[in-house]
Backbone as JSON, one array per atom type, in Angstrom:
{
  "sequence": "MILLIGGEKGGSGKSCLAQNLAVYLQKKKRDVLLLDADPQGTTTDWAKERNENDELSSITLVQASGNIRQTLKDLSERYVDIVIDAGGHDSEALRSAMTVATHMLLPFRPKRRDLKTLVNVEQMLRLAKAVNPDLITNAVITQCPALPSQIQRIRDAKGACQSFDLAPLQSITTNRNVYDDADEDGHSVLETGTDPKAAEEIINIAEEFLKV",
  "N": [[0.83, -1.19, 0.0], [0.59, 2.15, -0.91], [0.26, 5.04, 0.57], [-0.83, 8.21, 0.12], [-0.8, 11.44, 1.37], [-2.0, 14.52, 0.88], [-2.45, 17.76, -0.73], [-3.73, 21.0, -1.78], [-3.75, 23.08, 0.04], [-2.2, 24.4, 2.87], [-2.0, 23.62, 6.42], [-4.1, 21.97, 7.16], [-3.61, 19.66, 8.51], [-2.1, 17.57, 7.38], [0.5, 16.47, 7.78], [0.22, 15.63, 10.41], [-1.78, 13.65, 10.15], [-0.39, 11.83, 8.49], [1.7, 11.01, 10.19], [0.31, 9.86, 12.39], [-1.21, 7.85, 11.16], [0.82, 6.26, 10.17], [1.89, 5.26, 12.57], [-0.34, 3.89, 13.46], [-0.5, 1.83, 11.51], [1.93, 0.57, 12.01], [1.46, -0.44, 14.55], [-0.24, -2.41, 13.84], [1.46, -4.33, 13.11], [2.64, -4.06, 10.63], [5.03, -3.5, 8.05], [6.38, -0.47, 7.85], [7.13, 2.49, 6.05], [7.92, 5.88, 6.27], [7.65, 8.62, 4.12], [8.86, 11.74, 3.59], [7.89, 14.3, 1.72], [7.53, 16.94, 1.89], [8.77, 20.18, 1.78], [8.96, 21.64, 4.15], [9.56, 19.83, 6.13], [8.29, 18.81, 8.42], [7.39, 16.25, 9.21], [9.78, 14.87, 9.11], [11.22, 16.05, 11.23], [9.58, 15.24, 13.33], [9.85, 12.43, 13.21], [12.55, 12.2, 13.78], [12.69, 13.06, 16.47], [11.1, 11.07, 17.57], [12.55, 8.74, 17.03], [14.7, 9.1, 18.64], [13.77, 8.65, 21.1], [13.76, 6.28, 23.46], [11.59, 5.0, 24.51], [9.71, 4.72, 22.59], [8.65, 3.04, 19.61], [10.73, 2.96, 16.82], [10.45, 4.58, 13.6], [11.07, 4.1, 10.23], [12.29, 6.6, 8.08], [12.43, 8.49, 5.08], [13.54, 11.18, 3.01], [12.38, 12.92, 0.14], [12.16, 14.57, -3.04], [10.87, 16.43, -5.88], [10.41, 14.56, -8.89], [9.14, 11.73, -7.75], [8.27, 9.28, -8.52], [9.66, 6.91, -9.51], [11.27, 6.42, -7.32], [9.35, 5.72, -5.39], [8.32, 3.4, -6.56], [10.53, 1.73, -6.4], [10.93, 1.62, -3.6], [8.59, 0.41, -2.81], [8.98, -2.23, -3.23], [10.38, -3.04, -1.1], [9.1, -2.41, 1.25], [6.08, -3.01, 3.08], [4.09, -1.09, 3.48], [3.92, 2.31, 2.5], [3.89, 5.55, 3.65], [3.14, 8.74, 2.67], [3.95, 12.03, 3.24], [2.98, 14.69, 1.65], [2.71, 17.36, 1.96], [1.25, 20.74, 1.93], [0.72, 21.84, -0.74], [0.61, 22.3, -4.31], [2.77, 20.3, -6.13], [5.66, 18.91, -7.82], [6.42, 16.56, -6.62], [4.05, 15.75, -5.33], [2.28, 15.39, -7.54], [3.63, 13.44, -9.05], [3.69, 11.33, -7.23], [1.0, 10.71, -7.11], [0.61, 9.21, -9.35], [1.42, 6.64, -8.83], [0.53, 5.88, -6.35], [-1.52, 3.88, -4.15], [-3.56, 4.64, -2.49], [-5.1, 7.75, -1.73], [-5.43, 10.37, 0.49], [-7.16, 13.28, 1.2], [-7.06, 15.99, 3.15], [-9.34, 18.44, 4.42], [-10.12, 21.41, 6.03], [-13.2, 22.56, 7.51], [-13.61, 25.07, 6.11], [-13.92, 27.98, 4.1], [-11.65, 28.83, 2.62], [-10.14, 26.53, 2.4], [-11.86, 24.77, 1.04], [-12.17, 26.03, -1.37], [-10.08, 25.16, -2.9], [-10.87, 22.85, -4.09], [-11.56, 22.87, -6.79], [-9.13, 22.89, -8.25], [-8.0, 20.6, -7.17], [-9.73, 18.61, -8.1], [-9.09, 18.65, -10.82], [-6.4, 17.83, -10.75], [-6.72, 15.21, -9.77], [-8.17, 14.05, -11.83], [-6.3, 14.0, -13.9], [-4.34, 12.38, -12.74], [-5.7, 9.94, -12.42], [-6.04, 9.18, -15.0], [-3.66, 8.03, -15.57], [-3.32, 6.35, -13.44], [-5.67, 4.53, -12.8], [-6.69, 2.98, -10.72], [-6.37, 4.27, -8.35], [-7.36, 4.93, -5.1], [-9.36, 7.34, -3.69], [-10.18, 9.68, -1.18], [-11.74, 12.34, 0.63], [-11.13, 13.93, 3.79], [-12.56, 15.52, 6.51], [-11.12, 17.8, 8.61], [-9.92, 19.02, 11.83], [-12.3, 19.92, 12.97], [-14.84, 21.97, 14.48], [-16.01, 21.31, 17.77], [-18.46, 21.96, 18.81], [-21.95, 21.37, 19.01], [-23.56, 23.08, 17.53], [-22.17, 23.57, 15.25], [-22.36, 21.51, 13.5], [-23.67, 21.58, 11.03], [-21.89, 23.03, 9.48], [-19.84, 21.17, 9.09], [-21.23, 19.22, 7.68], [-21.81, 20.69, 5.37], [-19.23, 21.04, 4.35], [-18.54, 18.42, 3.72], [-20.47, 18.01, 1.77], [-19.59, 19.79, -0.19], [-17.19, 18.59, -1.02], [-18.25, 16.22, -2.07], [-19.64, 17.24, -4.23], [-17.68, 17.67, -6.06], [-17.04, 15.18, -6.9], [-15.47, 13.88, -5.06], [-15.38, 11.71, -2.67], [-16.26, 12.09, 0.7], [-14.94, 10.88, 3.8], [-16.87, 9.38, 6.42], [-15.77, 9.55, 8.91], [-14.06, 11.96, 10.95], [-11.71, 14.5, 12.07], [-11.46, 16.35, 15.1], [-10.95, 19.61, 16.54], [-8.42, 19.42, 18.53], [-6.17, 19.83, 21.22], [-4.33, 17.85, 21.76], [-3.33, 16.77, 19.41], [-1.36, 18.57, 18.52], [0.23, 18.61, 20.83], [1.16, 15.96, 21.08], [2.68, 15.73, 18.79], [4.96, 17.19, 19.34], [6.88, 15.7, 20.72], [7.39, 13.41, 19.33], [5.45, 11.48, 19.66], [2.37, 9.72, 18.88], [-1.2, 10.32, 18.79], [-2.24, 7.96, 19.48], [-0.69, 6.96, 21.41], [-0.26, 8.67, 23.57], [-2.21, 8.6, 25.57], [-3.7, 10.55, 26.75], [-5.95, 11.59, 25.58], [-8.44, 9.84, 24.72], [-10.46, 10.11, 22.81], [-9.32, 11.4, 20.63], [-7.55, 9.43, 19.77], [-9.44, 7.56, 19.01], [-10.56, 8.86, 16.81], [-8.48, 8.75, 14.9], [-8.22, 5.97, 14.61], [-10.76, 5.38, 13.58], [-10.65, 6.71, 11.1], [-8.56, 5.29, 9.86], [-9.61, 2.67, 9.79], [-11.9, 3.02, 8.25], [-10.94, 4.13, 5.83], [-8.58, 2.74, 5.04], [-9.18, 0.14, 5.5], [-7.87, -1.58, 7.21]],
  "CA": [[0.0, 0.0, 0.0], [1.26, 3.45, -0.93], [-0.74, 5.99, 1.05], [-0.42, 9.58, -0.13], [-1.61, 12.45, 2.05], [-1.58, 15.79, 0.3], [-3.49, 18.68, -1.17], [-3.24, 22.31, -2.22], [-3.8, 24.1, 1.09], [-1.52, 24.03, 4.1], [-2.67, 23.86, 7.69], [-5.25, 21.1, 7.42], [-3.21, 18.52, 9.32], [-1.6, 16.47, 6.56], [1.63, 15.82, 8.47], [-0.34, 14.97, 11.59], [-2.42, 12.41, 9.71], [0.63, 10.91, 8.02], [2.4, 10.47, 11.35], [-0.58, 9.02, 13.2], [-1.58, 6.66, 10.39], [2.01, 5.4, 10.14], [1.95, 4.56, 13.86], [-1.45, 2.93, 13.46], [-0.1, 0.67, 10.7], [3.01, -0.11, 12.72], [0.83, -1.19, 15.63], [-0.86, -3.58, 13.22], [2.58, -5.21, 12.77], [2.98, -3.92, 9.23], [6.35, -2.91, 7.8], [5.99, 0.86, 7.4], [8.11, 3.53, 5.74], [7.42, 7.25, 6.11], [8.4, 9.41, 3.15], [8.55, 13.16, 3.74], [8.1, 15.06, 0.47], [7.18, 18.32, 2.19], [9.99, 20.94, 2.05], [9.0, 22.12, 5.53], [10.21, 18.79, 6.94], [7.62, 18.61, 9.7], [7.39, 14.83, 9.56], [11.18, 14.5, 9.36], [11.53, 16.48, 12.6], [8.81, 14.38, 14.24], [10.46, 11.09, 13.22], [13.84, 12.29, 14.47], [12.4, 13.08, 17.91], [10.57, 9.76, 17.94], [13.6, 7.72, 16.97], [15.64, 9.36, 19.74], [13.08, 8.31, 22.34], [13.86, 4.83, 23.65], [10.3, 4.47, 24.94], [8.84, 4.6, 21.43], [9.16, 2.24, 18.5], [11.22, 3.84, 15.76], [9.84, 4.46, 12.27], [12.02, 4.46, 9.17], [11.86, 7.76, 7.3], [13.3, 9.02, 4.04], [13.09, 12.42, 2.39], [12.5, 12.93, -1.32], [11.5, 15.72, -3.66], [10.85, 16.35, -7.33], [9.69, 13.41, -9.42], [9.44, 10.61, -6.85], [7.58, 8.1, -9.03], [10.53, 5.74, -9.53], [11.67, 6.18, -5.93], [8.27, 5.0, -4.73], [8.23, 2.05, -7.13], [11.64, 0.95, -5.83], [10.71, 1.41, -2.17], [7.43, -0.47, -2.61], [9.46, -3.61, -3.27], [11.08, -3.32, 0.17], [8.23, -2.15, 2.4], [4.67, -3.37, 2.89], [3.32, 0.15, 3.4], [4.61, 3.59, 2.45], [3.01, 6.68, 3.96], [3.8, 9.92, 2.12], [3.51, 13.38, 3.62], [3.31, 15.52, 0.49], [2.59, 18.78, 2.29], [0.05, 21.45, 1.55], [0.84, 22.66, -1.94], [0.78, 21.56, -5.55], [4.2, 20.15, -6.37], [6.04, 17.79, -8.67], [6.4, 15.35, -5.79], [2.66, 15.35, -5.14], [1.7, 14.89, -8.79], [4.27, 12.18, -9.45], [3.25, 10.3, -6.29], [-0.37, 10.34, -7.44], [0.6, 8.27, -10.48], [1.75, 5.28, -8.38], [-0.08, 5.6, -5.05], [-2.72, 3.04, -4.13], [-4.57, 5.39, -1.74], [-4.82, 9.17, -1.49], [-6.33, 11.01, 1.44], [-7.06, 14.73, 1.06], [-7.7, 16.65, 4.28], [-9.87, 19.79, 4.27], [-10.84, 22.0, 7.15], [-14.51, 23.05, 7.08], [-13.44, 26.51, 5.93], [-14.06, 28.37, 2.71], [-10.37, 28.92, 1.92], [-9.72, 25.16, 2.09], [-12.77, 24.15, 0.07], [-11.98, 26.68, -2.67], [-9.05, 24.43, -3.67], [-11.46, 21.65, -4.69], [-11.55, 22.98, -8.25], [-7.82, 22.44, -8.73], [-7.81, 19.22, -6.74], [-10.47, 17.76, -9.03], [-8.31, 18.58, -12.05], [-5.22, 16.98, -10.48], [-7.16, 13.83, -9.64], [-8.56, 13.56, -13.14], [-5.08, 13.71, -14.63], [-3.67, 11.24, -12.11], [-6.44, 8.7, -12.64], [-5.83, 8.77, -16.38], [-2.46, 7.19, -15.52], [-3.44, 5.43, -12.3], [-7.12, 4.45, -12.62], [-7.06, 2.24, -9.51], [-6.12, 5.1, -7.17], [-8.5, 5.12, -4.2], [-9.28, 8.7, -3.16], [-11.23, 10.19, -0.29], [-11.5, 13.53, 1.44], [-11.46, 13.82, 5.21], [-12.75, 16.84, 7.1], [-10.24, 17.82, 9.78], [-9.92, 20.17, 12.74], [-13.69, 20.37, 13.04], [-15.29, 22.47, 15.78], [-16.72, 20.27, 18.52], [-19.76, 22.44, 19.25], [-23.07, 20.81, 18.23], [-24.11, 24.1, 16.64], [-21.34, 23.65, 14.06], [-22.5, 20.28, 12.72], [-24.04, 21.91, 9.65], [-20.67, 23.44, 8.79], [-19.16, 19.94, 8.71], [-22.04, 18.62, 6.61], [-21.63, 21.49, 4.16], [-17.9, 20.75, 3.83], [-18.63, 17.1, 3.07], [-21.25, 18.18, 0.55], [-18.75, 20.46, -1.19], [-16.3, 17.56, -1.56], [-19.05, 15.31, -2.88], [-20.03, 17.92, -5.48], [-16.53, 17.56, -6.97], [-16.8, 13.75, -7.07], [-14.47, 13.43, -4.09], [-16.19, 11.19, -1.58], [-15.7, 12.34, 2.03], [-15.12, 9.87, 4.84], [-17.76, 9.73, 7.53], [-14.89, 9.88, 10.03], [-13.48, 13.3, 10.93], [-10.96, 14.86, 13.28], [-11.91, 17.59, 15.72], [-9.87, 20.53, 16.94], [-7.97, 18.98, 19.85], [-4.79, 20.22, 21.53], [-3.45, 16.68, 21.86], [-2.65, 16.54, 18.14], [-0.13, 19.36, 18.56], [1.05, 18.22, 21.97], [1.81, 14.68, 20.79], [3.65, 15.95, 17.72], [6.17, 17.86, 19.82], [7.9, 14.79, 21.26], [7.49, 12.2, 18.54], [4.36, 10.55, 19.92], [1.11, 9.84, 18.16], [-2.3, 10.39, 19.75], [-2.53, 6.59, 19.88], [0.26, 6.56, 22.45], [-0.16, 9.59, 24.7], [-3.12, 8.19, 26.63], [-4.32, 11.72, 27.38], [-7.22, 11.95, 24.93], [-8.92, 8.65, 24.0], [-11.32, 10.46, 21.68], [-8.44, 11.66, 19.49], [-7.11, 8.12, 19.29], [-10.6, 6.95, 18.33], [-10.7, 9.52, 15.51], [-7.47, 8.19, 13.99], [-8.6, 4.57, 14.35], [-11.93, 5.38, 12.7], [-10.19, 7.08, 9.76], [-7.78, 4.18, 9.32], [-10.46, 1.52, 9.52], [-12.83, 3.35, 7.17], [-10.26, 4.43, 4.58], [-7.57, 1.75, 4.67], [-9.74, -1.2, 5.71], [-6.86, -2.38, 7.91]],
  "C": [[0.88, 1.25, 0.0], [0.21, 4.5, -0.62], [-0.19, 7.4, 0.94], [-1.37, 10.53, 0.58], [-1.13, 13.81, 1.56], [-2.76, 16.62, -0.11], [-2.87, 20.02, -1.51], [-3.12, 23.33, -1.1], [-3.11, 23.59, 2.34], [-2.4, 24.24, 5.32], [-3.82, 22.94, 8.03], [-4.87, 19.8, 8.14], [-2.69, 17.33, 8.54], [-0.46, 15.73, 7.25], [1.14, 15.05, 9.68], [-1.0, 13.65, 11.21], [-1.4, 11.38, 9.25], [1.33, 10.23, 9.19], [1.53, 9.48, 12.12], [-1.0, 7.76, 12.46], [-0.39, 5.71, 10.26], [2.13, 4.61, 11.44], [0.84, 3.53, 13.95], [-1.06, 1.66, 12.69], [1.01, -0.13, 11.38], [2.44, -0.96, 13.86], [0.08, -2.42, 15.12], [0.2, -4.55, 12.7], [2.91, -5.18, 11.27], [4.32, -3.19, 9.1], [6.14, -1.56, 7.11], [7.21, 1.74, 7.13], [7.38, 4.86, 5.63], [8.28, 7.97, 5.09], [7.94, 10.86, 3.27], [8.92, 13.88, 2.45], [7.73, 16.52, 0.64], [8.46, 19.09, 2.51], [10.1, 21.47, 3.47], [9.62, 21.1, 6.49], [9.58, 18.53, 8.28], [7.66, 17.15, 10.14], [8.8, 14.32, 9.81], [11.58, 14.85, 10.79], [10.83, 15.58, 13.61], [9.47, 13.0, 14.35], [11.81, 11.1, 13.94], [13.64, 12.28, 15.98], [11.91, 11.71, 18.37], [11.68, 8.73, 18.02], [14.68, 7.92, 18.02], [15.04, 9.01, 21.1], [13.04, 6.79, 22.49], [12.54, 4.19, 24.06], [9.35, 4.23, 23.78], [9.48, 3.72, 20.37], [9.56, 3.18, 17.37], [10.5, 3.56, 14.44], [10.87, 4.92, 11.25], [11.46, 5.6, 8.33], [12.91, 8.1, 6.26], [12.69, 10.33, 3.55], [13.29, 12.32, 0.88], [11.76, 14.13, -1.86], [11.56, 15.54, -5.17], [10.02, 15.16, -7.8], [10.06, 12.17, -8.6], [8.77, 9.31, -7.31], [8.46, 6.85, -8.96], [11.01, 5.38, -8.13], [10.61, 5.36, -5.21], [8.14, 3.57, -5.27], [9.33, 1.16, -6.57], [11.38, 0.63, -4.36], [9.56, 0.44, -1.91], [7.81, -1.94, -2.69], [10.12, -4.03, -1.96], [10.21, -3.15, 1.4], [6.79, -2.51, 2.06], [3.84, -2.12, 2.66], [4.26, 1.35, 3.35], [3.59, 4.68, 2.7], [3.75, 7.95, 3.56], [3.14, 11.18, 2.64], [3.94, 14.31, 2.5], [3.15, 17.01, 0.76], [1.36, 19.42, 1.68], [0.23, 22.38, 0.37], [0.99, 21.75, -3.15], [2.27, 21.5, -5.87], [4.44, 18.98, -7.3], [6.01, 16.49, -7.88], [4.98, 14.84, -5.6], [2.1, 14.72, -6.42], [2.33, 13.57, -9.23], [3.86, 11.04, -8.52], [1.84, 9.82, -6.61], [-0.44, 9.31, -8.55], [0.92, 6.84, -10.06], [1.12, 4.91, -7.04], [-1.27, 4.65, -5.2], [-3.88, 3.76, -3.45], [-4.13, 6.85, -1.64], [-5.89, 9.76, -0.59], [-6.09, 12.52, 1.4], [-7.79, 15.41, 2.2], [-8.16, 18.07, 3.92], [-10.46, 20.22, 5.6], [-12.2, 22.49, 6.66], [-14.52, 24.58, 6.96], [-13.42, 26.83, 4.45], [-12.72, 28.33, 1.97], [-9.79, 27.54, 1.62], [-10.56, 24.59, 0.95], [-12.67, 24.8, -1.3], [-10.95, 25.95, -3.53], [-9.62, 23.19, -4.35], [-11.45, 21.69, -6.21], [-10.24, 22.45, -8.81], [-7.54, 20.99, -8.35], [-8.52, 18.26, -7.69], [-9.69, 17.58, -10.34], [-7.08, 17.69, -11.88], [-5.61, 15.51, -10.44], [-7.55, 13.24, -11.0], [-7.33, 13.17, -13.97], [-4.38, 12.46, -14.07], [-4.38, 9.93, -12.43], [-6.41, 8.27, -14.1], [-4.62, 7.83, -16.48], [-2.62, 6.06, -14.51], [-4.92, 5.25, -11.95], [-7.56, 3.74, -11.35], [-6.82, 3.03, -8.23], [-7.4, 5.31, -6.37], [-8.36, 6.49, -3.54], [-10.47, 9.01, -2.27], [-10.78, 11.51, 0.32], [-11.75, 13.18, 2.9], [-11.52, 15.24, 5.76], [-12.03, 16.85, 8.45], [-10.41, 19.1, 10.6], [-11.31, 20.78, 12.87], [-14.0, 20.94, 14.42], [-16.15, 21.42, 16.47], [-18.12, 20.69, 18.94], [-20.88, 21.85, 18.39], [-23.65, 21.8, 17.23], [-23.35, 24.2, 15.32], [-21.44, 22.41, 13.17], [-22.83, 20.58, 11.26], [-22.83, 22.35, 8.83], [-19.9, 22.21, 8.28], [-19.91, 19.26, 7.57], [-21.86, 19.37, 5.3], [-20.27, 21.21, 3.51], [-17.89, 19.4, 3.12], [-19.4, 17.2, 1.77], [-20.45, 18.84, -0.56], [-17.8, 19.46, -1.83], [-17.06, 16.63, -2.5], [-19.42, 15.93, -4.22], [-18.9, 17.91, -6.51], [-16.11, 16.1, -7.16], [-15.67, 13.24, -6.2], [-15.21, 13.0, -2.83], [-15.54, 11.47, -0.23], [-15.91, 11.13, 2.95], [-16.19, 10.34, 5.82], [-16.94, 10.17, 8.73], [-14.29, 11.27, 9.84], [-12.46, 13.39, 12.07], [-11.51, 16.18, 13.81], [-10.71, 18.38, 16.22], [-9.45, 20.22, 18.38], [-6.5, 19.33, 20.05], [-3.83, 19.04, 21.49], [-2.74, 16.4, 20.54], [-1.34, 17.32, 18.07], [0.8, 18.91, 19.67], [1.81, 16.93, 21.69], [2.91, 14.86, 19.76], [4.98, 16.47, 18.23], [7.24, 16.9, 20.31], [7.92, 13.44, 20.55], [6.43, 11.15, 18.82], [3.29, 10.66, 18.84], [0.01, 9.93, 19.21], [-2.71, 8.99, 20.2], [-1.7, 6.16, 21.08], [0.27, 7.47, 23.67], [-1.03, 9.17, 25.87], [-3.86, 9.34, 27.27], [-5.67, 12.08, 26.78], [-7.7, 10.75, 24.1], [-9.78, 8.98, 22.79], [-10.49, 10.78, 20.44], [-7.93, 10.36, 18.9], [-8.23, 7.42, 18.52], [-10.8, 7.57, 16.95], [-9.73, 8.93, 14.49], [-7.82, 6.75, 13.63], [-9.77, 4.51, 13.39], [-11.54, 5.72, 11.26], [-9.46, 5.91, 9.11], [-8.67, 3.0, 8.94], [-11.4, 1.79, 8.35], [-12.1, 3.47, 5.83], [-9.36, 3.29, 4.11], [-8.08, 0.32, 4.78], [-8.74, -2.14, 6.37], [-7.31, -2.58, 9.35]]
}
């Protein structure tokens, strides 16, 4: 499985999802590689902190940029699962990864400035699926407000994704401090033990999207 997490807008939690889903897969005893294709290197920094912590299981990470199509094909022969953090912008790495990925998850906050990128995302997906017709794609609504009064905002965001033929997951993430807190020391929300609901959100996304 080559799982690509990317999109056109930064700030929607792509690195956070990549990190947490990699840990989820590792806990399922799968051989996981993290590939950081984001120039900001957020996931690289996270993996470095994690791998320096003797209390946590280390995760293999590589960095790559530019056309990473062949790199991914080579790595897929050595690892069961590859999780790619492609960052929050249109790039050569993102587009080339879309041509060989098996799964692509596109996070969107329930905000107008995120959802406005759906026009370009739809075009990218159309081009990618011309080369890679088996690519499984879903949107996920992230950093959602927890107030019941904001449920309609989440529904509207899912509806916007659906209108561009990008099926949204039922699972979401909510705006929780633990996502940032865990990131600072190389943990995932599956390991901190401080917010079981955050761990449940990641598990729900993984089970719904990856069927693992």
